[in-house]
Tab-separated table of C-alpha atoms in Angstrom:
chain	number	residue	atom	x	y	z
O	89	VAL	CA	-171.807	100.661	2.314
O	90	THR	CA	-173.003	103.158	5.309
O	91	VAL	CA	-170.424	105.886	5.743
O	92	THR	CA	-169.793	108.643	8.862
O	93	SER	CA	-166.670	110.042	7.659
O	94	THR	CA	-164.414	111.313	4.866
O	95	GLU	CA	-162.191	108.481	5.537
O	96	GLU	CA	-164.741	105.610	6.102
O	97	ALA	CA	-165.824	106.673	2.495
O	98	LEU	CA	-162.570	106.215	1.182
O	99	ILE	CA	-162.135	103.302	2.760
O	100	ALA	CA	-165.279	101.963	1.810
O	101	LYS	CA	-164.638	102.890	-2.171
O	102	GLN	CA	-161.362	101.084	-1.827
O	103	ALA	CA	-162.653	98.382	-0.793
O	104	GLY	CA	-165.204	98.471	-3.989
O	105	ALA	CA	-168.458	99.839	-2.689
O	106	ASN	CA	-170.419	100.729	-5.603
O	107	ALA	CA	-172.281	103.847	-3.304
O	108	LEU	CA	-172.009	105.246	-0.173
O	109	CYS	CA	-175.075	105.884	1.956
O	110	VAL	CA	-173.933	108.709	3.974
O	111	GLN	CA	-174.835	109.001	7.728
O	112	GLY	CA	-174.447	112.865	9.350
O	113	ALA	CA	-174.516	113.577	13.051
O	114	GLU	CA	-178.295	114.151	13.242
O	115	ALA	CA	-178.496	109.913	12.255
O	116	GLY	CA	-178.663	109.553	16.458
O	117	GLY	CA	-177.923	106.528	18.716
O	118	HIS	CA	-178.273	104.206	15.539
O	119	ARG	CA	-175.863	105.907	13.418
O	120	ALA	CA	-173.290	103.082	11.893
O	121	SER	CA	-169.478	103.828	12.404
O	122	PHE	CA	-166.282	101.553	11.701
O	123	ARG	CA	-164.996	102.941	15.070
O	124	ASN	CA	-166.187	102.345	18.253
O	125	ASN	CA	-164.696	105.969	19.935
O	126	ALA	CA	-165.724	108.490	17.351
O	127	ALA	CA	-163.363	111.641	17.192
O	128	SER	CA	-165.111	115.286	16.818
O	129	HIS	CA	-164.796	115.785	13.755
O	130	GLU	CA	-167.023	112.314	12.565
O	131	ASN	CA	-169.548	114.218	14.086
O	132	ALA	CA	-170.095	116.893	10.946
O	133	SER	CA	-173.815	117.860	10.090
O	134	LEU	CA	-175.029	115.879	7.167
O	135	LEU	CA	-175.359	118.384	4.541
O	136	VAL	CA	-171.317	119.471	5.446
O	137	LEU	CA	-170.545	115.534	5.275
O	138	LEU	CA	-172.347	115.218	2.114
O	139	GLN	CA	-170.125	118.197	0.717
O	140	GLN	CA	-166.721	116.748	2.240
O	141	ILE	CA	-167.780	113.099	1.066
O	142	ARG	CA	-168.562	114.848	-2.420
O	143	GLU	CA	-165.209	116.254	-3.097
O	144	ALA	CA	-163.593	112.836	-1.808
O	145	VAL	CA	-165.119	110.273	-4.261
O	146	ASP	CA	-167.114	109.986	-7.461
O	147	ILE	CA	-169.528	107.335	-6.632
O	148	PRO	CA	-173.100	108.040	-5.740
O	149	LEU	CA	-173.737	108.871	-2.211
O	150	ILE	CA	-177.147	108.092	-0.139
O	151	ALA	CA	-178.199	110.933	2.705
O	152	ALA	CA	-179.569	109.421	5.729
O	153	GLY	CA	-180.205	110.710	9.014
O	154	GLY	CA	-182.387	113.448	10.694
O	155	ILE	CA	-184.336	113.621	7.075
O	156	MET	CA	-188.152	114.546	7.911
O	157	SER	CA	-189.456	116.812	5.288
O	158	GLY	CA	-189.447	117.985	2.058
O	159	SER	CA	-187.138	120.711	2.380
O	160	ASP	CA	-184.202	118.209	4.167
O	161	ILE	CA	-184.716	115.867	0.824
O	162	ALA	CA	-184.043	118.948	-1.350
O	163	ALA	CA	-181.125	120.117	0.552
O	164	VAL	CA	-179.502	116.928	0.526
O	165	LEU	CA	-179.988	116.790	-2.829
O	166	ALA	CA	-178.361	120.343	-3.611
O	167	ALA	CA	-175.433	118.820	-1.381
O	168	GLY	CA	-174.598	116.439	-3.388
O	169	ALA	CA	-176.897	113.086	-2.370
O	170	CYS	CA	-178.320	111.400	-5.431
O	171	ALA	CA	-181.207	110.442	-2.983
O	172	ALA	CA	-182.422	110.650	0.728
O	173	GLN	CA	-183.575	108.028	2.918
O	174	LEU	CA	-185.809	108.249	5.582
O	175	GLY	CA	-186.867	105.826	8.573
O	176	THR	CA	-187.669	107.938	11.643
O	177	ALA	CA	-190.269	109.901	9.304
O	178	PHE	CA	-192.010	106.950	8.754
O	179	LEU	CA	-192.635	105.511	12.479
O	180	ARG	CA	-195.844	107.789	13.008
O	181	CYS	CA	-197.445	106.305	9.550
O	182	PRO	CA	-200.333	103.591	10.275
O	183	GLU	CA	-198.143	101.174	8.026
O	184	SER	CA	-195.125	100.904	10.165
O	185	GLY	CA	-197.196	99.278	13.356
O	186	ALA	CA	-195.450	101.032	15.831
O	187	ASN	CA	-197.256	102.170	18.877
Protein backbone atom coordinates (compact mmCIF):
# COMPACT_ATOMS: atom_id res chain seq x y z
CA VAL A 1 0.00 0.00 0.00
CA THR A 2 1.36 3.43 -0.92
CA VAL A 3 1.15 6.05 1.82
CA THR A 4 2.05 9.73 2.02
CA SER A 5 1.46 10.47 5.71
CA THR A 6 1.56 8.84 9.12
CA GLU A 7 -2.25 8.91 9.19
CA GLU A 8 -2.40 6.92 5.94
CA ALA A 9 0.20 4.47 7.28
CA LEU A 10 -1.90 3.78 10.36
CA ILE A 11 -5.04 3.28 8.24
CA ALA A 12 -3.20 0.90 5.91
CA LYS A 13 -1.74 -1.11 8.77
CA GLN A 14 -5.12 -1.37 10.48
CA ALA A 15 -6.59 -2.61 7.18
CA GLY A 16 -4.03 -5.42 7.12
CA ALA A 17 -1.14 -4.13 5.01
CA ASN A 18 2.01 -6.24 5.38
CA ALA A 19 4.33 -3.50 4.04
CA LEU A 20 4.10 0.15 3.05
CA CYS A 21 5.51 2.07 0.11
CA VAL A 22 6.26 5.49 1.61
CA GLN A 23 6.20 8.34 -0.92
CA GLY A 24 7.68 11.65 0.14
CA ALA A 25 6.89 15.01 -1.44
CA GLU A 26 9.81 14.46 -3.83
CA ALA A 27 7.66 11.99 -5.78
CA GLY A 28 6.05 14.96 -7.49
CA GLY A 29 2.80 15.02 -9.43
CA HIS A 30 2.34 11.27 -9.59
CA ARG A 31 2.39 10.94 -5.82
CA ALA A 32 -0.44 8.76 -4.55
CA SER A 33 -2.53 10.06 -1.67
CA PHE A 34 -5.68 8.89 0.07
CA ARG A 35 -7.23 12.35 -0.33
CA ASN A 36 -7.50 14.97 -3.08
CA ASN A 37 -6.88 17.89 -0.72
CA ALA A 38 -3.46 17.23 0.77
CA ALA A 39 -2.80 19.20 3.92
CA SER A 40 0.54 20.95 4.36
CA HIS A 41 1.69 18.33 6.90
CA GLU A 42 1.41 15.73 4.13
CA ASN A 43 4.22 17.40 2.18
CA ALA A 44 7.02 16.09 4.37
CA SER A 45 10.25 15.09 2.70
CA LEU A 46 10.84 11.38 2.24
CA LEU A 47 13.48 11.13 4.97
CA VAL A 48 11.29 12.93 7.52
CA LEU A 49 8.23 10.90 6.53
CA LEU A 50 10.14 7.61 6.84
CA GLN A 51 11.20 8.49 10.36
CA GLN A 52 7.67 9.53 11.35
CA ILE A 53 6.08 6.38 9.93
CA ARG A 54 8.81 4.12 11.36
CA GLU A 55 7.84 5.40 14.83
CA ALA A 56 4.14 4.70 14.17
CA VAL A 57 4.14 1.23 12.58
CA ASP A 58 6.21 -1.93 12.83
CA ILE A 59 5.94 -3.27 9.28
CA PRO A 60 8.48 -3.04 6.42
CA LEU A 61 8.77 0.33 4.69
CA ILE A 62 9.78 0.79 1.06
CA ALA A 63 10.98 4.31 0.25
CA ALA A 64 9.90 6.04 -2.98
CA GLY A 65 10.12 9.51 -4.43
CA GLY A 66 13.14 11.43 -5.64
CA ILE A 67 15.63 8.60 -5.17
CA MET A 68 18.23 8.99 -7.91
CA SER A 69 21.60 7.79 -6.61
CA GLY A 70 23.38 5.31 -4.40
CA SER A 71 23.71 7.93 -1.69
CA ASP A 72 19.94 8.50 -1.81
CA ILE A 73 19.42 4.76 -1.33
CA ALA A 74 21.84 4.72 1.60
CA ALA A 75 20.00 7.65 3.19
CA VAL A 76 16.54 6.03 3.01
CA LEU A 77 17.90 2.75 4.37
CA ALA A 78 19.47 4.66 7.27
CA ALA A 79 16.12 6.41 7.87
CA GLY A 80 14.32 3.11 8.39
CA ALA A 81 13.37 1.78 4.96
CA CYS A 82 14.09 -1.85 4.14
CA ALA A 83 14.20 -1.12 0.39
CA ALA A 84 14.23 1.73 -2.11
CA GLN A 85 11.94 2.01 -5.14
CA LEU A 86 13.30 3.95 -8.10
CA GLY A 87 11.37 4.89 -11.22
CA THR A 88 12.29 8.16 -12.87
CA ALA A 89 15.98 7.36 -12.46
CA PHE A 90 15.59 4.67 -15.12
CA LEU A 91 13.79 6.73 -17.79
CA ARG A 92 17.05 7.55 -19.53
CA CYS A 93 18.06 3.89 -19.80
CA PRO A 94 17.82 2.47 -23.34
CA GLU A 95 15.63 -0.35 -22.00
CA SER A 96 12.89 2.09 -20.91
CA GLY A 97 11.79 2.88 -24.45
CA ALA A 98 11.24 6.55 -23.54
CA ASN A 99 12.16 9.25 -26.05
